[in-house]
PDB file of C-alpha atoms in Angstrom:
ATOM      1  CA  GLU A 101       1.607   9.177  15.381  1.00  0.00           C
ATOM      2  CA  ILE A 102      -1.409   9.486  13.095  1.00  0.00           C
ATOM      3  CA  VAL A 103      -3.909   6.633  13.160  1.00  0.00           C
ATOM      4  CA  LEU A 104      -6.427   6.111  10.362  1.00  0.00           C
ATOM      5  CA  THR A 105      -9.703   4.434  11.345  1.00  0.00           C
ATOM      6  CA  GLN A 106     -11.963   3.156   8.581  1.00  0.00           C
ATOM      7  CA  SER A 107     -15.666   2.475   8.928  1.00  0.00           C
ATOM      8  CA  PRO A 108     -17.625   0.398   8.553  1.00  0.00           C
ATOM      9  CA  VAL A 109     -15.491  -2.731   8.721  1.00  0.00           C
ATOM     10  CA  THR A 110     -17.876  -4.429   6.284  1.00  0.00           C
ATOM     11  CA  LEU A 111     -20.445  -2.811   4.005  1.00  0.00           C
ATOM     12  CA  SER A 112     -23.098  -4.952   2.316  1.00  0.00           C
ATOM     13  CA  LEU A 113     -24.776  -3.415  -0.718  1.00  0.00           C
ATOM     14  CA  SER A 114     -26.312  -4.413  -4.020  1.00  0.00           C
ATOM     15  CA  PRO A 115     -25.116  -3.530  -7.526  1.00  0.00           C
ATOM     16  CA  GLY A 116     -26.496  -0.170  -8.575  1.00  0.00           C
ATOM     17  CA  GLU A 117     -26.481   1.238  -5.032  1.00  0.00           C
ATOM     18  CA  ARG A 118     -24.176   3.949  -3.706  1.00  0.00           C
ATOM     19  CA  ALA A 119     -21.353   3.081  -1.329  1.00  0.00           C
ATOM     20  CA  THR A 120     -20.017   5.530   1.233  1.00  0.00           C
ATOM     21  CA  LEU A 121     -16.788   4.567   2.992  1.00  0.00           C
ATOM     22  CA  SER A 122     -15.241   6.589   5.792  1.00  0.00           C
ATOM     23  CA  CYS A 123     -11.665   7.185   6.907  1.00  0.00           C
ATOM     24  CA  ARG A 124     -11.053   9.196  10.071  1.00  0.00           C
ATOM     25  CA  ALA A 125      -7.618  10.494  11.080  1.00  0.00           C
ATOM     26  CA  SER A 126      -6.567  10.865  14.723  1.00  0.00           C
ATOM     27  CA  GLN A 127      -5.413  14.405  13.952  1.00  0.00           C
ATOM     28  CA  SER A 128      -5.732  16.829  11.086  1.00  0.00           C
ATOM     29  CA  ILE A 129      -3.950  15.689   7.931  1.00  0.00           C
ATOM     30  CA  SER A 130      -5.026  18.473   5.600  1.00  0.00           C
ATOM     31  CA  SER A 131      -5.943  16.839   2.261  1.00  0.00           C
ATOM     32  CA  ASP A 132      -3.085  14.326   2.132  1.00  0.00           C
ATOM     33  CA  LEU A 133      -5.157  11.158   1.825  1.00  0.00           C
ATOM     34  CA  ALA A 134      -5.307   8.398  -0.769  1.00  0.00           C
ATOM     35  CA  TRP A 135      -7.618   5.446  -1.395  1.00  0.00           C
ATOM     36  CA  TYR A 136      -6.802   2.013  -2.801  1.00  0.00           C
ATOM     37  CA  GLN A 137      -8.913  -0.909  -3.978  1.00  0.00           C
ATOM     38  CA  GLN A 138      -7.760  -4.485  -3.449  1.00  0.00           C
ATOM     39  CA  LYS A 139      -9.372  -7.549  -4.968  1.00  0.00           C
ATOM     40  CA  PRO A 140      -8.610 -11.093  -3.787  1.00  0.00           C
ATOM     41  CA  GLY A 141      -5.199 -12.295  -4.905  1.00  0.00           C
ATOM     42  CA  GLN A 142      -4.250  -8.921  -6.365  1.00  0.00           C
ATOM     43  CA  ALA A 143      -2.093  -6.019  -5.337  1.00  0.00           C
ATOM     44  CA  PRO A 144      -3.846  -2.847  -4.244  1.00  0.00           C
ATOM     45  CA  ARG A 145      -4.723  -0.351  -6.965  1.00  0.00           C
ATOM     46  CA  LEU A 146      -4.553   3.405  -6.474  1.00  0.00           C
ATOM     47  CA  LEU A 147      -7.966   5.040  -6.865  1.00  0.00           C
ATOM     48  CA  ILE A 148      -7.779   8.531  -5.357  1.00  0.00           C
ATOM     49  CA  TYR A 149      -4.954  10.845  -4.250  1.00  0.00           C
ATOM     50  CA  ASP A 150      -4.941  14.180  -2.447  1.00  0.00           C
ATOM     51  CA  THR A 151      -8.426  13.416  -1.114  1.00  0.00           C
ATOM     52  CA  SER A 152     -10.331  13.919  -4.353  1.00  0.00           C
ATOM     53  CA  ASN A 153      -8.163  13.385  -7.438  1.00  0.00           C
ATOM     54  CA  ARG A 154      -8.853  10.246  -9.423  1.00  0.00           C
ATOM     55  CA  ALA A 155      -5.814   8.284 -10.523  1.00  0.00           C
ATOM     56  CA  THR A 156      -5.296   7.528 -14.200  1.00  0.00           C
ATOM     57  CA  GLY A 157      -7.949   5.246 -15.634  1.00  0.00           C
ATOM     58  CA  ILE A 158     -10.238   5.299 -12.597  1.00  0.00           C
ATOM     59  CA  PRO A 159     -13.943   5.564 -13.522  1.00  0.00           C
ATOM     60  CA  ALA A 160     -15.873   8.698 -12.634  1.00  0.00           C
ATOM     61  CA  ARG A 161     -18.211   6.761 -10.330  1.00  0.00           C
ATOM     62  CA  PHE A 162     -15.378   6.829  -7.774  1.00  0.00           C
ATOM     63  CA  SER A 163     -15.048  10.109  -5.901  1.00  0.00           C
ATOM     64  CA  GLY A 164     -13.308  11.290  -2.770  1.00  0.00           C
ATOM     65  CA  SER A 165     -14.017  14.149  -0.405  1.00  0.00           C
ATOM     66  CA  GLY A 166     -13.168  15.524   3.007  1.00  0.00           C
ATOM     67  CA  SER A 167     -10.520  17.498   4.826  1.00  0.00           C
ATOM     68  CA  GLY A 168      -8.896  17.720   8.224  1.00  0.00           C
ATOM     69  CA  THR A 169      -9.783  14.473   9.977  1.00  0.00           C
ATOM     70  CA  ASP A 170     -12.806  13.118   8.088  1.00  0.00           C
ATOM     71  CA  PHE A 171     -12.637  11.681   4.600  1.00  0.00           C
ATOM     72  CA  THR A 172     -15.072   9.785   2.395  1.00  0.00           C
ATOM     73  CA  LEU A 173     -14.807   7.545  -0.629  1.00  0.00           C
ATOM     74  CA  THR A 174     -18.062   7.398  -2.574  1.00  0.00           C
ATOM     75  CA  ILE A 175     -18.798   4.867  -5.265  1.00  0.00           C
ATOM     76  CA  ASN A 176     -21.903   5.708  -7.262  1.00  0.00           C
ATOM     77  CA  SER A 177     -23.978   2.988  -8.908  1.00  0.00           C
ATOM     78  CA  LEU A 178     -21.925  -0.001  -7.824  1.00  0.00           C
ATOM     79  CA  GLU A 179     -20.711  -2.340 -10.521  1.00  0.00           C
ATOM     80  CA  PRO A 180     -20.050  -6.047  -9.801  1.00  0.00           C
ATOM     81  CA  GLU A 181     -16.299  -5.461 -10.107  1.00  0.00           C
ATOM     82  CA  ASP A 182     -16.355  -2.815  -7.336  1.00  0.00           C
ATOM     83  CA  PHE A 183     -16.857  -5.365  -4.569  1.00  0.00           C
ATOM     84  CA  ALA A 184     -13.461  -5.499  -2.910  1.00  0.00           C
ATOM     85  CA  VAL A 185     -11.518  -4.215   0.090  1.00  0.00           C
ATOM     86  CA  TYR A 186     -10.719  -0.504   0.260  1.00  0.00           C
ATOM     87  CA  TYR A 187      -7.848   1.111   2.171  1.00  0.00           C
ATOM     88  CA  CYS A 188      -7.078   4.710   2.956  1.00  0.00           C
ATOM     89  CA  GLN A 189      -3.457   5.883   3.273  1.00  0.00           C
ATOM     90  CA  HIS A 190      -1.688   8.975   4.531  1.00  0.00           C
ATOM     91  CA  ARG A 191       1.864  10.206   4.314  1.00  0.00           C
ATOM     92  CA  SER A 192       3.450  12.448   6.927  1.00  0.00           C
ATOM     93  CA  ASN A 193       6.820  13.365   8.360  1.00  0.00           C
ATOM     94  CA  TRP A 194       6.738  10.447  10.810  1.00  0.00           C
ATOM     95  CA  PRO A 195       5.804   7.743  10.469  1.00  0.00           C
ATOM     96  CA  PRO A 196       6.030   8.337   6.754  1.00  0.00           C
ATOM     97  CA  ILE A 197       3.235   5.991   5.745  1.00  0.00           C
ATOM     98  CA  THR A 198       0.034   4.971   7.504  1.00  0.00           C
ATOM     99  CA  PHE A 199      -2.750   2.718   6.220  1.00  0.00           C
ATOM    100  CA  GLY A 200      -6.263   2.321   7.540  1.00  0.00           C
ATOM    101  CA  GLN A 201      -7.363  -1.178   8.469  1.00  0.00           C
ATOM    102  CA  GLY A 202      -9.646  -1.514   5.449  1.00  0.00           C
ATOM    103  CA  THR A 203     -13.353  -1.712   4.625  1.00  0.00           C
ATOM    104  CA  ARG A 204     -14.721  -4.793   2.925  1.00  0.00           C
ATOM    105  CA  LEU A 205     -17.436  -3.987   0.392  1.00  0.00           C
ATOM    106  CA  GLU A 206     -19.485  -7.124  -0.182  1.00  0.00           C
ATOM    107  CA  ILE A 207     -22.460  -8.018  -2.304  1.00  0.00           C
ATOM    108  CA  LYS A 208     -25.730  -8.077  -0.378  1.00  0.00           C
TER     109      LYS A 208
ATOM    110  CA  GLN B 164       4.682   1.311 -18.251  1.00  0.00           C
ATOM    111  CA  VAL B 165       6.591   0.672 -15.045  1.00  0.00           C
ATOM    112  CA  GLN B 166       6.504  -2.906 -13.807  1.00  0.00           C
ATOM    113  CA  LEU B 167       7.779  -4.369 -10.562  1.00  0.00           C
ATOM    114  CA  GLN B 168       8.437  -8.038  -9.819  1.00  0.00           C
ATOM    115  CA  GLU B 169       9.294  -9.594  -6.478  1.00  0.00           C
ATOM    116  CA  SER B 170      11.520 -12.649  -6.221  1.00  0.00           C
ATOM    117  CA  GLY B 171      12.890 -14.747  -3.408  1.00  0.00           C
ATOM    118  CA  PRO B 172      12.277 -17.858  -1.295  1.00  0.00           C
ATOM    119  CA  GLY B 173       8.699 -18.655  -0.400  1.00  0.00           C
ATOM    120  CA  LEU B 174       9.664 -20.466   2.792  1.00  0.00           C
ATOM    121  CA  VAL B 175      11.953 -19.236   5.546  1.00  0.00           C
ATOM    122  CA  LYS B 176      12.740 -20.925   8.849  1.00  0.00           C
ATOM    123  CA  PRO B 177      12.098 -19.134  12.144  1.00  0.00           C
ATOM    124  CA  SER B 178      15.019 -17.012  13.385  1.00  0.00           C
ATOM    125  CA  GLN B 179      16.520 -16.862   9.899  1.00  0.00           C
ATOM    126  CA  THR B 180      16.669 -13.918   7.486  1.00  0.00           C
ATOM    127  CA  LEU B 181      14.015 -13.273   4.855  1.00  0.00           C
ATOM    128  CA  SER B 182      15.509 -11.915   1.619  1.00  0.00           C
ATOM    129  CA  LEU B 183      13.513 -10.531  -1.300  1.00  0.00           C
ATOM    130  CA  THR B 184      14.445  -8.614  -4.432  1.00  0.00           C
ATOM    131  CA  CYS B 185      12.291  -6.352  -6.558  1.00  0.00           C
ATOM    132  CA  THR B 186      13.222  -5.907 -10.215  1.00  0.00           C
ATOM    133  CA  VAL B 187      11.926  -2.765 -11.893  1.00  0.00           C
ATOM    134  CA  SER B 188      11.328  -2.564 -15.632  1.00  0.00           C
ATOM    135  CA  GLY B 189       9.912   0.110 -17.897  1.00  0.00           C
ATOM    136  CA  GLY B 190      11.642   2.908 -16.012  1.00  0.00           C
ATOM    137  CA  SER B 191      14.887   3.761 -14.263  1.00  0.00           C
ATOM    138  CA  ILE B 192      15.153   3.295 -10.528  1.00  0.00           C
ATOM    139  CA  SER B 193      17.694   6.132 -10.563  1.00  0.00           C
ATOM    140  CA  GLY B 194      15.169   8.762 -11.552  1.00  0.00           C
ATOM    141  CA  GLY B 195      14.287  11.190  -8.800  1.00  0.00           C
ATOM    142  CA  GLY B 196      10.854  11.742  -7.355  1.00  0.00           C
ATOM    143  CA  TYR B 197      10.170   8.228  -6.142  1.00  0.00           C
ATOM    144  CA  TYR B 198      10.824   6.048  -3.132  1.00  0.00           C
ATOM    145  CA  TRP B 199      11.123   2.317  -3.754  1.00  0.00           C
ATOM    146  CA  SER B 200       9.047   0.553  -1.137  1.00  0.00           C
ATOM    147  CA  TRP B 201       8.224  -2.689   0.612  1.00  0.00           C
ATOM    148  CA  ILE B 202       4.765  -3.359   2.022  1.00  0.00           C
ATOM    149  CA  ARG B 203       3.451  -6.581   3.511  1.00  0.00           C
ATOM    150  CA  GLN B 204       0.055  -8.119   4.197  1.00  0.00           C
ATOM    151  CA  PRO B 205      -0.418 -11.050   6.585  1.00  0.00           C
ATOM    152  CA  PRO B 206      -3.046 -13.540   5.404  1.00  0.00           C
ATOM    153  CA  GLY B 207      -6.524 -12.069   5.818  1.00  0.00           C
ATOM    154  CA  LYS B 208      -5.206  -8.819   7.300  1.00  0.00           C
ATOM    155  CA  GLY B 209      -4.434  -5.267   6.238  1.00  0.00           C
ATOM    156  CA  LEU B 210      -1.445  -3.529   4.702  1.00  0.00           C
ATOM    157  CA  GLU B 211       1.714  -2.727   6.662  1.00  0.00           C
ATOM    158  CA  TRP B 212       4.366  -0.401   5.330  1.00  0.00           C
ATOM    159  CA  ILE B 213       7.837  -1.842   5.966  1.00  0.00           C
ATOM    160  CA  GLY B 214      10.040   0.909   4.565  1.00  0.00           C
ATOM    161  CA  TYR B 215      11.368   2.573   1.457  1.00  0.00           C
ATOM    162  CA  ILE B 216      14.575   3.742  -0.144  1.00  0.00           C
ATOM    163  CA  TYR B 217      15.585   6.572  -2.452  1.00  0.00           C
ATOM    164  CA  PHE B 218      17.946   6.000  -5.362  1.00  0.00           C
ATOM    165  CA  SER B 219      20.652   7.795  -3.352  1.00  0.00           C
ATOM    166  CA  GLY B 220      20.488   5.038  -0.746  1.00  0.00           C
ATOM    167  CA  SER B 221      18.619   6.948   1.966  1.00  0.00           C
ATOM    168  CA  ALA B 222      16.180   4.540   3.600  1.00  0.00           C
ATOM    169  CA  TYR B 223      13.317   4.891   6.080  1.00  0.00           C
ATOM    170  CA  TYR B 224      11.641   2.154   8.064  1.00  0.00           C
ATOM    171  CA  ASN B 225       8.541   1.396  10.069  1.00  0.00           C
ATOM    172  CA  SER B 226       9.683   1.721  13.670  1.00  0.00           C
ATOM    173  CA  SER B 227       7.545  -1.289  14.660  1.00  0.00           C
ATOM    174  CA  LEU B 228      10.077  -3.555  12.957  1.00  0.00           C
ATOM    175  CA  GLN B 229      12.674  -2.545  15.530  1.00  0.00           C
ATOM    176  CA  SER B 230      15.637  -2.282  13.161  1.00  0.00           C
ATOM    177  CA  LEU B 231      15.136  -5.835  11.862  1.00  0.00           C
ATOM    178  CA  ALA B 232      14.524  -4.611   8.317  1.00  0.00           C
ATOM    179  CA  LEU B 233      17.199  -3.496   5.861  1.00  0.00           C
ATOM    180  CA  ILE B 234      16.439  -2.149   2.398  1.00  0.00           C
ATOM    181  CA  SER B 235      19.171  -1.722  -0.186  1.00  0.00           C
ATOM    182  CA  ILE B 236      19.249  -0.560  -3.784  1.00  0.00           C
ATOM    183  CA  ASP B 237      21.314  -1.565  -6.833  1.00  0.00           C
ATOM    184  CA  THR B 238      20.856   1.034  -9.519  1.00  0.00           C
ATOM    185  CA  SER B 239      23.077  -0.868 -11.974  1.00  0.00           C
ATOM    186  CA  LYS B 240      20.598  -3.752 -11.935  1.00  0.00           C
ATOM    187  CA  ASN B 241      17.479  -1.593 -11.494  1.00  0.00           C
ATOM    188  CA  GLN B 242      16.680  -3.584  -8.360  1.00  0.00           C
ATOM    189  CA  PHE B 243      16.072  -3.010  -4.684  1.00  0.00           C
ATOM    190  CA  SER B 244      15.999  -5.555  -1.908  1.00  0.00           C
ATOM    191  CA  LEU B 245      14.604  -6.315   1.523  1.00  0.00           C
ATOM    192  CA  LYS B 246      16.243  -8.271   4.306  1.00  0.00           C
ATOM    193  CA  LEU B 247      14.222  -9.018   7.430  1.00  0.00           C
ATOM    194  CA  SER B 248      16.161 -10.730  10.165  1.00  0.00           C
ATOM    195  CA  SER B 249      15.135 -12.985  13.058  1.00  0.00           C
ATOM    196  CA  VAL B 250      11.798 -13.825  11.473  1.00  0.00           C
ATOM    197  CA  THR B 251       8.916 -15.478  13.328  1.00  0.00           C
ATOM    198  CA  GLY B 252       5.533 -16.806  12.256  1.00  0.00           C
ATOM    199  CA  ALA B 253       4.179 -13.271  12.557  1.00  0.00           C
ATOM    200  CA  ASP B 254       6.278 -12.343   9.523  1.00  0.00           C
ATOM    201  CA  THR B 255       4.316 -14.736   7.307  1.00  0.00           C
ATOM    202  CA  ALA B 256       2.733 -12.465   4.711  1.00  0.00           C
ATOM    203  CA  VAL B 257       2.420 -11.472   1.106  1.00  0.00           C
ATOM    204  CA  TYR B 258       5.270  -9.051   0.459  1.00  0.00           C
ATOM    205  CA  TYR B 259       4.763  -6.345  -2.133  1.00  0.00           C
ATOM    206  CA  CYS B 260       7.264  -3.997  -3.660  1.00  0.00           C
ATOM    207  CA  ALA B 261       5.857  -0.702  -4.869  1.00  0.00           C
ATOM    208  CA  ARG B 262       6.840   2.697  -6.211  1.00  0.00           C
ATOM    209  CA  PHE B 263       5.977   5.650  -3.977  1.00  0.00           C
ATOM    210  CA  SER B 264       5.430   8.946  -5.753  1.00  0.00           C
ATOM    211  CA  MET B 265       6.780  11.839  -3.699  1.00  0.00           C
ATOM    212  CA  VAL B 266       4.584  14.304  -5.587  1.00  0.00           C
ATOM    213  CA  GLN B 267       1.299  12.464  -5.060  1.00  0.00           C
ATOM    214  CA  GLY B 268       2.244  10.812  -1.783  1.00  0.00           C
ATOM    215  CA  THR B 269       0.915   7.514  -3.092  1.00  0.00           C
ATOM    216  CA  PHE B 270       1.972   4.051  -4.185  1.00  0.00           C
ATOM    217  CA  ASP B 271       1.268   4.237  -7.888  1.00  0.00           C
ATOM    218  CA  TYR B 272       2.819   0.996  -9.150  1.00  0.00           C
ATOM    219  CA  TRP B 273       2.891  -2.335  -7.340  1.00  0.00           C
ATOM    220  CA  GLY B 274       4.388  -5.748  -7.878  1.00  0.00           C
ATOM    221  CA  GLN B 275       2.053  -8.723  -7.872  1.00  0.00           C
ATOM    222  CA  GLY B 276       3.241  -9.766  -4.419  1.00  0.00           C
ATOM    223  CA  THR B 277       4.972 -12.881  -3.167  1.00  0.00           C
ATOM    224  CA  LEU B 278       3.885 -15.063  -0.273  1.00  0.00           C
ATOM    225  CA  VAL B 279       6.590 -15.780   2.270  1.00  0.00           C
ATOM    226  CA  THR B 280       5.823 -18.394   4.900  1.00  0.00           C
ATOM    227  CA  VAL B 281       7.887 -18.639   8.067  1.00  0.00           C
ATOM    228  CA  SER B 282       7.856 -22.202   9.258  1.00  0.00           C
ATOM    229  CA  SER B 283      10.263 -24.912  10.310  1.00  0.00           C
TER     230      SER B 283
END
């Protein structure tokens, strides 16, 4: 079973700074990784799929990279609306769906 | 634009069965290429995939639920449903329905979520 471990648990930054969020898989998952953003009281929103492809309507300041077991979500020049919780997600043969535990991005 | 909406009781007693329905609009649930999914989130915690179903009726579940979950689909009503039996306080969560894209391997559309509390 693949386990996704996100770090850090909490990241404190100021608007305008760059955020770097990590997702590490317990074994190689090729490039099959997605990222979601969740704001309080809302459903998660898809940001990135297949490691580096932005979903429809996602601003260019969001980018994804990585391969194998180590993946990164980068948010350049943080906007006030970017402060939220971020989850990574992988699909495989079994179990079909795995989520990371989340990283909370908070305003410093 | 595809939209999903959860409905069902917000309060369930321990040991009883939790039942939720997701109504899909703006697209047919019978179209191929998607799994129709249930995901839950306990208060203050992360996301847990419960399971999903294809329009043909083939369903897959998170093994941690130990066969307590049952997902069904009604293509005539463009709805799919979740039943979770023998609930305990640990099943208190916001329950989301979502569309899973088989091509992208992602949940691309989500319902707004519904809070279900298990309490006597």
